[in-house]
Amino acid sequence: LRLILLGFGNVGQGLGELLLEKRREINRALGLRLDVVAVVDSKGYALFESGLDLSEVLHAKRSFGTVAKHQKWGSTELDAIEVIENFDADIIVEMTPTNIIDGEPGMSFIKSAFRTSKHVVSTNKGPFALDYKGVINEAYEKGLNIKFSGTVGGATPMIDFAKKCVVANDIIGVEGILNGTTNYILTKMHVEGQRFEDALVDAQKMGIAEADPSYDIEGIDAACKLTIIANSIMNRYVTVHDVETRGIGGVTPAQILDAKNRGMAIKLICEIGEKISVGPKEVPLNSPLCVHGTLNVIKYSTELASDFFLVGAGAGGKETATAVLRDIIDIAYKIGEIKV
Amino acid sequence: LRLILLGFGNVGQGLGELLLEKRREINRALGLRLDVVAVVDSKGYALFESGLDLSEVLHAKRSFGTVAKHQKWGSTELDAIEVIENFDADIIVEMTPTNIIDGEPGMSFIKSAFRTSKHVVSTNKGPFALDYKGVINEAYEKGLNIKFSGTVGGATPMIDFAKKCVVANDIIGVEGILNGTTNYILTKMHVEGQRFEDALVDAQKMGIAEADPSYDIEGIDAACKLTIIANSIMNRYVTVHDVETRGIGGVTPAQILDAKNRGMAIKLICEIGEKISVGPKEVPLNSPLCVHGTLNVIKYSTELASDFFLVGAGAGGKETATAVLRDIIDIAYKIGEIKV
């Protein structure tokens, strides 16, 4: 399979490393050859139609800040859309940052992939949080595959679990903790009695919260993920704007202590029931839903087998890259590149 | 697909009810028709080659204690092996009780199914705990499928999760709580300070522990499940006799209190590392591994994405029947009865 990678930040570079480590093993075990023909970042691209040497591309990115400066393969001649449309590839791996205003540039990249009959793997929440149905329908109409495991739960296969492991048993409700940054902050406040502001600074020092942490803190990142789960697992055709969203900025040490004294913790809980909502909520400390630190969790309530809880790290570049690789292999099965 | 059900206790009757509820929906959604041509219990069988009416078979079982007394379809003329071998069926669903001395009668039923080219779904731990490799190899050599989701985790898809959702990322370690009865007893001791003996009686009153609870209490049930996981997920070709097994009979309220004061709980922990072992062990209360009541949990440590935890109810007749139905549908896909 020929891949074009769009976006070469944490996840993209993680995927580069992962392919370097695992490509030979995948070839041996599954008979699947994976070649990266182009890597596009915000400043240009590296292109080699016989397949890039990823260690060189990673080196160029780390040395010069862009793959475009690779001496043999780097270029700024074409823009990303032209790279997608002018070269032969099977799968476009779309890993640009989430933008919940208009989903760009990811949305245009995905449409451009479809226009030229390329399958898509994406880790970008924007297009799905804003127009899940439109994106999926377009793939369906063209007979193309689109997978987006990495948009939710980092490496933790929350969507695949629901689709592949819950069969002949309807999922009737979802609850979860889908943002590691806020969970880290709330854990700090719970365990150490810190104020929100101090726990946030602490998280920023640890590299867990970004310099502008508003998407996380205000619950928007969690709401995007919940939108994707609501659409893909529960057939609820909503956008992020339909999610009733409250952040954790108003949570006080006094509230947390009060909950703690009653055997509870305050968590940023995502919930799909009659309403779809994200907000701080008390959870019993002895519930499997009450995970700590940067962990994420999803609870699927089922018609016939009570509740399943799936817990794992919710982020990380290389971890999320494992979700991307899973999706690539899944598409390879579906299009017959791997024999069952 | 034509099914023969062997064993008609909790799980078998649960499957009967589940098929009554879901058969039409499965037919509509997947184009898969499921007919039960025979049900065998310990006293005889009911047989109707055009497909039994399961509500009548369930009614006979509940009224007379055996399906053999159904007035039209009941019989004791043939034994179970003859029923398996003399009638046309696609899948044998083997749900007889676990026997860890020689795996019988399940082992013979499975071999008999293979002899007459029938696929197998089993919830019986015995054959797999005693000779996993032999059973799997025989299926493989004959080109038949055997699935056994219901042997581990009840409805919780612990094995399917590892096989279908952890891809291109090796599982390097397993830890878990695989027996609900002992977890209930240890939870009672932890929360209420009860002695082991009193918590056991309590569990028996609740129907959570059996009259003879030794398989659970001594860790044997957990060791069987761990053996199946070690074989199927970790390629460790061991039998239940290779598992270093200790039960919970010796755990005292003083030990539990001491652990509790240090933020820990004592759990019956199953572990696959250098050794494969089952025994009481302290676990931090705030770890996702520390689940309470009758819940089960499995932790898969992976090479590239840290740990995944999967939590759910570990038992229940109808719950386990959902695992059986999952396996049946899986086999239907594999043999081309459902179009992808």
XYZ file of C-alpha atoms in Angstrom:
680
model
C 0.000 0.000 0.000
C 1.155 3.491 -0.853
C 0.617 6.121 1.816
C 0.699 9.911 1.848
C 1.068 11.412 5.327
C -0.445 14.845 5.937
C 0.701 16.571 9.100
C 4.008 15.649 10.669
C 3.709 16.683 14.311
C 3.656 14.334 17.302
C 1.353 11.758 15.767
C 2.881 11.942 12.297
C 6.399 11.537 13.603
C 5.179 8.781 15.913
C 3.784 7.004 12.878
C 7.080 7.480 11.077
C 8.943 5.811 13.923
C 6.365 3.081 14.245
C 6.610 2.239 10.547
C 10.378 2.121 10.788
C 10.091 -0.380 13.659
C 7.177 -2.469 12.476
C 7.106 -2.364 8.693
C 9.261 -5.420 8.209
C 7.283 -7.426 10.771
C 3.982 -6.426 9.123
C 5.312 -7.468 5.767
C 6.391 -10.843 7.123
C 3.273 -11.537 9.197
C 0.584 -10.174 6.874
C 2.250 -9.986 3.505
C 1.490 -6.274 3.507
C 4.001 -3.810 2.178
C 3.634 -0.213 3.343
C 5.397 2.560 1.440
C 5.220 6.221 2.319
C 5.433 8.130 -0.951
C 4.970 11.622 0.486
C 5.035 13.433 3.816
C 3.447 16.870 3.943
C 3.937 19.354 6.803
C 2.832 22.963 7.160
C 5.885 24.274 5.294
C 6.164 21.889 2.356
C 6.666 18.240 1.602
C 9.054 15.394 0.912
C 8.192 13.156 -2.019
C 9.739 10.043 -3.510
C 7.460 7.860 -5.545
C 9.427 4.677 -4.923
C 8.995 5.165 -1.170
C 10.698 7.570 1.210
C 13.359 6.509 3.675
C 11.504 7.550 6.832
C 14.595 7.837 8.998
C 15.895 10.508 6.630
C 12.564 12.309 6.574
C 12.373 12.277 10.391
C 15.916 13.555 10.546
C 15.139 16.435 8.179
C 12.047 17.371 10.196
C 13.996 17.400 13.440
C 17.013 19.211 12.025
C 15.299 21.880 9.950
C 11.771 22.025 11.327
C 10.274 20.875 8.019
C 10.540 17.890 5.716
C 10.615 20.368 2.833
C 14.272 20.977 3.560
C 15.325 17.396 2.888
C 18.052 17.861 0.303
C 16.904 15.208 -2.181
C 13.164 14.809 -1.603
C 12.126 18.090 -0.028
C 10.087 20.604 -2.006
C 7.665 23.519 -1.705
C 6.665 23.540 -5.336
C 3.163 22.090 -4.923
C 0.611 22.666 -2.191
C -0.831 19.822 -0.096
C -3.932 19.408 -2.258
C -1.771 19.097 -5.346
C 0.382 16.484 -3.649
C -2.738 14.486 -2.723
C -4.248 14.733 -6.189
C -1.233 14.472 -8.458
C 0.374 11.337 -7.081
C -0.621 7.745 -6.915
C -1.474 6.502 -3.406
C -3.926 4.118 -1.753
C -4.403 5.814 1.601
C -4.171 9.416 2.735
C -3.245 9.596 6.432
C -4.647 12.906 7.638
C -2.997 14.038 10.905
C -3.332 17.819 10.808
C -4.490 19.672 13.945
C -8.131 19.786 14.980
C -9.946 22.963 14.057
C -13.530 23.163 15.203
C -14.410 26.379 13.390
C -14.425 24.935 9.871
C -12.445 21.666 10.118
C -9.731 23.037 7.838
C -7.316 22.164 6.407
C -8.282 18.535 7.210
C -11.723 18.763 5.646
C -10.361 19.873 2.268
C -7.637 17.237 2.392
C -10.187 14.478 3.000
C -12.412 15.687 0.166
C -9.416 15.925 -2.089
C -8.505 12.327 -1.222
C -12.016 11.162 -2.067
C -11.990 13.123 -5.321
C -8.986 11.091 -6.448
C -10.285 7.755 -5.112
C -8.006 7.425 -2.108
C -8.982 5.850 1.197
C -8.526 7.958 4.330
C -7.241 7.372 7.852
C -7.610 10.417 10.062
C -6.713 11.453 13.602
C -8.238 14.876 13.138
C -11.410 15.429 15.162
C -12.530 18.572 13.323
C -14.133 17.149 10.161
C -15.998 14.463 12.122
C -17.106 16.720 14.961
C -18.521 19.212 12.452
C -19.921 16.996 9.706
C -19.625 13.297 10.492
C -22.511 12.320 8.267
C -21.289 14.306 5.277
C -17.789 12.853 5.435
C -18.943 9.256 5.914
C -21.602 9.490 3.230
C -19.136 10.837 0.716
C -16.780 7.913 1.374
C -19.678 5.484 1.130
C -20.931 6.895 -2.151
C -17.480 6.613 -3.691
C -16.913 3.092 -2.331
C -13.974 4.301 -0.266
C -12.988 3.542 3.321
C -12.483 6.125 6.038
C -11.264 5.199 9.493
C -10.636 7.480 12.461
C -9.678 5.353 15.483
C -7.044 7.842 16.558
C -9.559 10.661 17.041
C -10.851 9.074 20.267
C -8.964 7.453 23.142
C -5.483 7.785 21.654
C -4.260 4.200 21.350
C -7.216 2.789 23.262
C -9.468 1.157 20.664
C -12.758 2.576 21.928
C -14.550 2.656 18.579
C -13.179 -0.647 17.278
C -14.155 -2.320 20.547
C -17.762 -1.239 20.140
C -17.869 -2.187 16.461
C -15.990 -5.471 16.557
C -16.547 -6.864 20.038
C -20.113 -5.869 20.895
C -22.178 -7.926 18.487
C -25.857 -8.942 18.592
C -26.090 -6.852 21.747
C -27.102 -3.214 21.456
C -25.179 -0.415 23.121
C -27.842 1.615 24.895
C -25.748 4.186 26.718
C -22.275 5.659 26.888
C -20.397 7.380 29.679
C -16.741 8.206 29.847
C -13.731 10.335 30.599
C -12.273 11.332 27.244
C -9.760 14.051 28.053
C -6.513 13.229 29.840
C -5.474 16.810 30.597
C -8.569 17.661 32.616
C -8.469 14.260 34.299
C -4.902 14.946 35.381
C -5.889 18.344 36.785
C -8.928 16.968 38.641
C -6.817 14.109 40.027
C -4.240 16.606 41.310
C -6.991 18.643 42.955
C -8.516 15.468 44.468
C -5.310 13.933 45.780
C -3.367 17.023 46.794
C -6.155 19.487 47.463
C -4.726 21.922 44.889
C -6.656 24.805 43.430
C -7.609 24.560 39.757
C -5.170 27.296 38.719
C -2.217 25.621 40.437
C -3.025 22.179 39.093
C -3.238 23.664 35.589
C 0.199 25.289 35.881
C 1.524 21.975 37.144
C 0.016 20.169 34.138
C 1.555 22.737 31.794
C 4.974 22.190 33.382
C 4.580 18.445 32.863
C 3.706 18.957 29.190
C 0.230 17.523 29.817
C -1.598 20.799 29.226
C -0.834 23.099 26.306
C 0.156 26.764 26.599
C -3.392 27.607 25.477
C -5.327 24.901 27.311
C -8.798 26.199 26.512
C -9.944 23.335 24.232
C -9.200 20.874 27.020
C -10.285 22.932 30.023
C -13.562 24.061 28.512
C -14.538 20.522 27.571
C -14.395 21.151 23.809
C -11.870 18.400 23.079
C -14.018 15.935 25.051
C -17.159 17.159 23.273
C -15.549 16.542 19.861
C -14.651 12.990 20.857
C -18.096 12.372 22.281
C -19.648 13.634 19.036
C -17.598 11.102 17.086
C -18.684 8.282 19.419
C -22.330 9.375 19.291
C -22.257 9.265 15.497
C -20.168 6.174 14.916
C -21.459 3.951 17.719
C -24.934 5.219 18.526
C -26.085 6.467 15.098
C -26.873 9.863 16.587
C -26.254 12.330 13.810
C -25.122 15.293 15.850
C -22.326 17.852 15.645
C -20.171 19.204 18.434
C -22.608 22.118 18.649
C -25.335 19.751 19.845
C -23.269 18.693 22.879
C -24.174 20.492 26.084
C -20.647 21.367 27.195
C -19.310 22.673 30.490
C -15.626 22.806 31.434
C -13.801 22.349 34.732
C -12.712 25.948 35.325
C -15.351 26.476 37.997
C -14.579 23.384 40.070
C -13.349 24.369 43.544
C -11.199 22.507 46.096
C -14.142 22.727 48.508
C -16.454 20.890 46.092
C -13.834 18.228 45.515
C -13.196 17.751 49.233
C -16.906 17.506 49.909
C -17.287 14.816 47.226
C -14.227 12.981 48.524
C -15.683 12.839 52.013
C -18.692 11.059 50.539
C -16.550 8.497 48.647
C -16.850 10.364 45.348
C -14.601 12.201 42.926
C -15.470 14.985 40.506
C -14.638 14.002 36.937
C -15.269 15.588 33.543
C -17.911 13.097 32.443
C -19.042 12.653 28.848
C -22.470 11.125 28.520
C -24.792 9.962 25.769
C -28.323 9.417 26.974
C -31.352 11.463 26.101
C -29.008 14.426 26.028
C -25.399 14.414 24.904
C -23.335 16.258 27.459
C -19.886 16.973 28.836
C -19.462 18.414 32.309
C -18.067 17.945 35.821
C -19.961 15.256 37.693
C -19.505 13.183 40.821
C -18.533 9.548 40.342
C -18.132 6.919 43.106
C -14.453 6.306 43.843
C -14.969 2.545 43.643
C -16.588 2.640 40.177
C -14.518 1.462 37.206
C -15.474 4.789 35.629
C -13.369 6.595 38.232
C -9.931 6.434 36.618
C -7.144 8.779 37.606
C -4.227 10.754 36.201
C -4.234 11.073 32.422
C -6.178 7.835 31.900
C -9.303 7.778 29.753
C -12.238 5.405 30.139
C -15.394 4.563 28.259
C -18.369 2.696 29.637
C -20.690 1.000 27.173
C -24.009 0.003 28.714
C -25.498 -2.853 26.760
C -28.935 -4.316 26.373
C -27.985 -7.877 27.319
C -24.646 -7.954 29.094
C -24.677 -4.990 31.491
C -21.673 -2.662 31.259
C -18.273 -2.918 29.627
C -15.534 -0.476 30.655
C -12.444 0.087 28.546
C -9.563 2.013 30.130
C -6.283 3.211 28.640
C -3.959 6.103 27.958
C -5.912 8.662 25.951
C -3.138 10.431 24.123
C 0.502 10.400 23.099
C 2.004 10.720 19.622
C 3.348 7.225 19.247
C 0.373 5.701 21.040
C -2.057 7.435 18.691
C 0.125 6.295 15.800
C -0.653 2.687 16.810
C -4.335 3.506 16.221
C -3.451 4.858 12.776
C -1.528 1.715 11.927
C -4.485 -0.408 13.089
C -6.745 1.545 10.743
C -4.339 1.151 7.824
C -4.231 -2.619 8.368
C -8.015 -2.726 8.672
C -8.411 -0.983 5.331
C -5.841 -3.350 3.820
C -8.065 -6.269 4.893
C -11.167 -4.609 3.534
C -9.722 -3.885 0.105
C -8.240 -7.375 -0.146
C -4.591 -6.427 0.238
C -4.349 -8.914 3.111
C -5.750 -12.382 2.604
C -7.868 -13.607 5.531
C -26.919 -22.152 9.992
C -28.023 -25.293 11.745
C -27.062 -25.560 15.405
C -26.997 -28.419 17.906
C -26.889 -27.280 21.542
C -25.173 -29.550 24.055
C -25.894 -28.761 27.691
C -29.017 -26.872 28.634
C -28.252 -25.324 32.010
C -27.952 -21.591 32.722
C -25.950 -20.735 29.636
C -27.877 -23.082 27.336
C -31.231 -21.751 28.442
C -29.846 -18.221 28.263
C -28.889 -18.903 24.648
C -32.355 -20.304 23.981
C -33.947 -17.098 25.258
C -31.458 -14.931 23.421
C -32.159 -16.685 20.126
C -35.888 -16.263 20.663
C -35.372 -12.534 21.160
C -32.696 -11.850 18.575
C -33.084 -14.380 15.797
C -35.394 -12.288 13.703
C -33.214 -9.193 14.104
C -30.080 -11.151 13.116
C -31.839 -12.491 10.078
C -32.904 -9.010 9.054
C -29.592 -7.268 9.765
C -27.132 -9.917 8.594
C -29.178 -12.178 6.373
C -28.249 -15.026 8.699
C -30.814 -17.645 9.611
C -30.150 -19.634 12.783
C -32.010 -22.906 13.352
C -31.574 -25.120 16.383
C -32.085 -28.677 15.195
C -31.330 -30.420 18.490
C -30.920 -29.624 22.172
C -29.182 -32.221 24.331
C -29.227 -32.215 28.134
C -27.953 -34.779 30.636
C -31.136 -36.855 30.429
C -31.848 -36.946 26.703
C -32.593 -34.635 23.845
C -35.147 -32.832 21.729
C -34.735 -33.073 17.983
C -36.557 -31.603 15.019
C -34.622 -31.374 11.799
C -36.645 -28.487 10.420
C -35.765 -26.399 13.488
C -37.088 -26.619 17.042
C -39.481 -24.101 18.517
C -37.237 -22.917 21.341
C -40.061 -21.597 23.501
C -41.506 -25.098 23.613
C -38.121 -26.656 24.365
C -37.497 -24.161 27.180
C -40.954 -24.874 28.534
C -40.340 -28.651 28.561
C -36.999 -28.173 30.330
C -38.558 -25.991 32.998
C -41.640 -28.154 33.448
C -40.059 -31.609 33.430
C -36.370 -30.977 34.172
C -35.343 -32.318 30.778
C -35.981 -31.525 27.132
C -36.273 -35.282 26.575
C -39.824 -35.117 27.923
C -41.076 -32.780 25.219
C -44.068 -34.675 23.900
C -43.326 -34.358 20.189
C -39.576 -33.834 19.919
C -38.192 -35.359 23.131
C -36.316 -38.659 23.066
C -33.737 -40.764 24.881
C -33.143 -43.180 22.059
C -29.693 -41.944 21.041
C -26.821 -40.706 23.179
C -25.269 -37.260 22.734
C -22.465 -38.487 20.482
C -24.966 -40.158 18.196
C -27.018 -36.986 18.021
C -23.889 -35.010 17.062
C -22.788 -37.509 14.451
C -26.067 -38.657 12.919
C -27.623 -35.311 12.097
C -26.770 -32.521 9.760
C -25.586 -29.336 11.497
C -23.065 -26.565 10.913
C -22.123 -25.683 14.468
C -22.076 -27.669 17.700
C -22.551 -25.373 20.692
C -20.889 -27.154 23.600
C -22.102 -25.810 26.975
C -21.628 -28.772 29.337
C -20.038 -28.188 32.768
C -16.297 -27.757 33.190
C -14.461 -30.858 34.357
C -10.769 -30.407 34.922
C -9.960 -34.062 35.543
C -10.400 -35.237 31.958
C -12.485 -32.528 30.264
C -15.396 -34.926 29.740
C -17.978 -35.099 28.394
C -17.105 -31.881 26.527
C -13.844 -33.198 25.097
C -15.547 -36.169 23.433
C -18.337 -33.966 22.132
C -15.847 -31.610 20.505
C -13.911 -34.458 18.906
C -17.147 -35.970 17.704
C -18.104 -32.652 16.128
C -14.766 -32.460 14.327
C -15.087 -36.077 13.150
C -18.279 -35.131 11.336
C -16.972 -31.775 10.016
C -18.910 -29.482 12.314
C -17.628 -26.180 13.668
C -17.629 -25.733 17.444
C -18.513 -22.946 19.851
C -17.775 -23.818 23.453
C -18.206 -22.267 26.890
C -16.587 -25.241 28.599
C -13.193 -24.471 30.115
C -12.151 -28.114 30.647
C -10.995 -29.149 27.169
C -9.036 -25.914 26.668
C -7.505 -25.841 30.136
C -6.277 -29.423 29.711
C -5.312 -29.585 26.042
C -5.670 -26.270 24.264
C -3.105 -27.079 21.626
C -4.575 -30.490 20.810
C -8.085 -29.114 20.380
C -7.036 -26.133 18.275
C -4.701 -28.176 16.095
C -7.390 -30.725 15.376
C -9.774 -27.987 14.256
C -7.039 -26.422 12.145
C -6.105 -29.683 10.439
C -9.715 -30.305 9.500
C -10.269 -26.741 8.313
C -12.904 -26.163 10.993
C -13.496 -23.230 13.301
C -13.595 -23.408 17.071
C -14.422 -20.400 19.224
C -14.611 -20.161 22.994
C -15.294 -16.551 23.995
C -17.678 -17.633 26.736
C -14.991 -19.559 28.637
C -13.422 -16.318 29.859
C -15.015 -13.150 31.191
C -18.647 -14.197 30.687
C -20.046 -11.633 28.275
C -16.941 -9.441 28.454
C -15.075 -9.979 25.182
C -11.607 -10.371 26.666
C -10.215 -12.691 24.000
C -11.860 -10.985 21.027
C -10.596 -7.635 22.276
C -7.011 -8.870 22.256
C -7.364 -10.547 18.868
C -9.370 -7.920 17.020
C -8.478 -4.616 18.661
C -4.795 -4.948 19.531
C -3.101 -5.040 16.151
C 0.507 -4.370 15.146
C 1.222 -3.927 18.861
C 2.345 -6.924 20.892
C 0.728 -7.865 24.180
C 3.655 -8.375 26.520
C 1.899 -9.052 29.821
C -1.472 -9.906 31.308
C -2.936 -9.317 34.737
C -6.507 -9.682 35.830
C -9.324 -10.675 38.112
C -11.103 -13.555 36.401
C -13.396 -14.981 39.075
C -16.439 -13.073 40.264
C -17.235 -15.246 43.289
C -13.898 -14.700 44.986
C -13.946 -11.033 44.061
C -17.336 -10.683 45.722
C -16.050 -12.400 48.888
C -12.882 -10.285 49.017
C -14.939 -7.132 48.444
C -17.242 -8.065 51.346
C -14.223 -8.654 53.563
C -12.684 -5.346 52.472
C -15.786 -3.194 52.826
C -17.475 -4.791 55.820
C -14.520 -6.343 57.626
C -16.131 -9.801 57.419
C -14.240 -13.030 57.975
C -13.733 -15.242 54.938
C -16.160 -17.909 56.197
C -18.969 -15.388 56.770
C -18.452 -13.691 53.420
C -18.581 -17.098 51.737
C -21.887 -18.001 53.399
C -23.197 -14.615 52.349
C -22.130 -15.263 48.753
C -23.823 -18.649 48.834
C -27.049 -17.073 50.070
C -26.885 -14.582 47.192
C -26.415 -17.406 44.669
C -22.961 -16.047 43.814
C -21.061 -19.004 45.296
C -22.069 -22.607 44.688
C -22.838 -25.162 47.399
C -19.417 -26.669 46.681
C -17.405 -23.515 46.086
C -13.986 -25.173 45.937
C -13.243 -24.514 42.216
C -13.778 -20.802 42.808
C -12.269 -20.463 46.272
C -9.135 -22.434 45.490
C -8.425 -20.401 42.365
C -8.980 -23.311 39.964
C -11.685 -21.601 37.921
C -9.440 -18.546 37.557
C -6.464 -20.757 36.650
C -8.490 -22.438 33.875
C -9.420 -19.056 32.418
C -5.844 -17.814 32.689
C -4.631 -20.944 30.897
C -7.002 -20.213 28.029
C -5.775 -16.607 27.811
C -2.128 -17.679 27.998
C -2.644 -20.054 25.085
C -4.913 -18.003 22.889
C -3.405 -14.553 23.381
C 0.190 -15.135 24.424
C 1.005 -18.355 22.523
C 2.103 -19.992 25.756
C 1.263 -23.661 25.364
C 0.494 -24.526 28.959
C -2.200 -26.464 30.779
C -3.959 -25.586 34.010
C -1.401 -27.753 35.796
C 1.344 -25.303 34.838
C -0.386 -22.441 36.642
C 0.949 -21.762 40.118
C -2.386 -21.548 41.938
C -3.286 -20.336 45.411
C -6.831 -19.696 46.635
C -8.260 -17.108 49.004
C -9.117 -19.407 51.936
C -6.163 -18.179 53.962
C -6.833 -14.458 53.597
C -7.613 -12.889 56.991
C -9.534 -9.730 57.946
C -6.319 -8.460 59.572
C -4.383 -8.733 56.290
C -7.161 -6.979 54.436
C -7.378 -4.176 56.985
C -3.641 -3.706 56.916
C -3.700 -3.434 53.122
C -6.663 -1.060 53.248
C -4.805 1.264 55.616
C -2.069 1.517 52.997
C -4.525 2.320 50.170
C -4.519 -1.244 48.866
C -6.964 -4.122 48.499
C -6.259 -7.849 48.390
C -7.523 -9.380 45.145
C -7.233 -12.817 43.558
C -4.841 -11.768 40.814
C -4.156 -13.796 37.694
C -0.850 -13.014 36.067
C 1.088 -14.009 32.976
C 4.709 -12.960 33.121
C 7.707 -15.218 33.438
C 5.502 -17.429 35.575
C 1.782 -17.970 35.143
C 0.100 -17.638 38.505
C -3.135 -17.123 40.408
C -3.095 -15.951 43.996
C -4.098 -13.250 46.482
C -2.112 -10.072 45.923
C -2.297 -6.457 46.980
C -3.470 -3.960 44.371
C -3.667 -0.158 44.777
C -7.254 0.954 45.366
C -6.900 3.641 42.718
C -5.702 1.259 39.992
C -8.158 0.324 37.216
C -7.250 -3.264 38.090
C -8.958 -2.874 41.454
C -12.576 -3.647 40.533
C -15.121 -4.668 43.127
C -18.091 -6.969 43.691
C -18.486 -9.653 41.060
C -16.769 -7.614 38.335
C -13.918 -9.093 36.327
C -11.056 -7.178 34.729
C -8.192 -7.889 32.416
C -5.151 -5.711 31.880
C -3.203 -6.128 28.663
C 0.222 -4.508 28.779
C 1.357 -3.679 25.284
C 4.659 -2.970 23.636
C 3.689 0.384 22.152
C 0.565 1.752 23.839
C 1.010 1.057 27.551
C -1.906 -0.748 29.243
C -5.500 -1.457 28.239
C -7.994 -2.508 30.908
C -11.279 -4.177 30.056
C -13.867 -4.485 32.834
C -17.233 -6.229 32.883
C -19.492 -8.779 34.507
C -17.648 -12.106 34.434
C -20.559 -14.514 34.536
C -24.314 -14.985 34.164
C -26.193 -17.411 31.932
C -27.716 -14.939 29.523
C -24.614 -12.758 29.571
C -22.410 -15.698 28.624
C -24.950 -16.617 25.961
C -24.216 -13.261 24.294
C -20.590 -14.435 23.969
C -21.819 -17.656 22.342
C -23.950 -15.737 19.882
C -20.971 -13.512 19.051
C -18.916 -16.617 18.290
C -21.652 -18.095 16.114
C -21.855 -14.883 14.088
C -18.074 -14.777 13.824
C -17.996 -18.282 12.388
C -20.820 -17.360 10.016
C -18.622 -14.555 8.668
C -15.616 -16.841 8.366
C -17.428 -19.534 6.437
C -19.070 -17.010 4.142
C -22.615 -17.296 5.468
C -22.621 -13.548 6.034
C -21.411 -11.306 3.247
C -19.013 -8.598 4.399
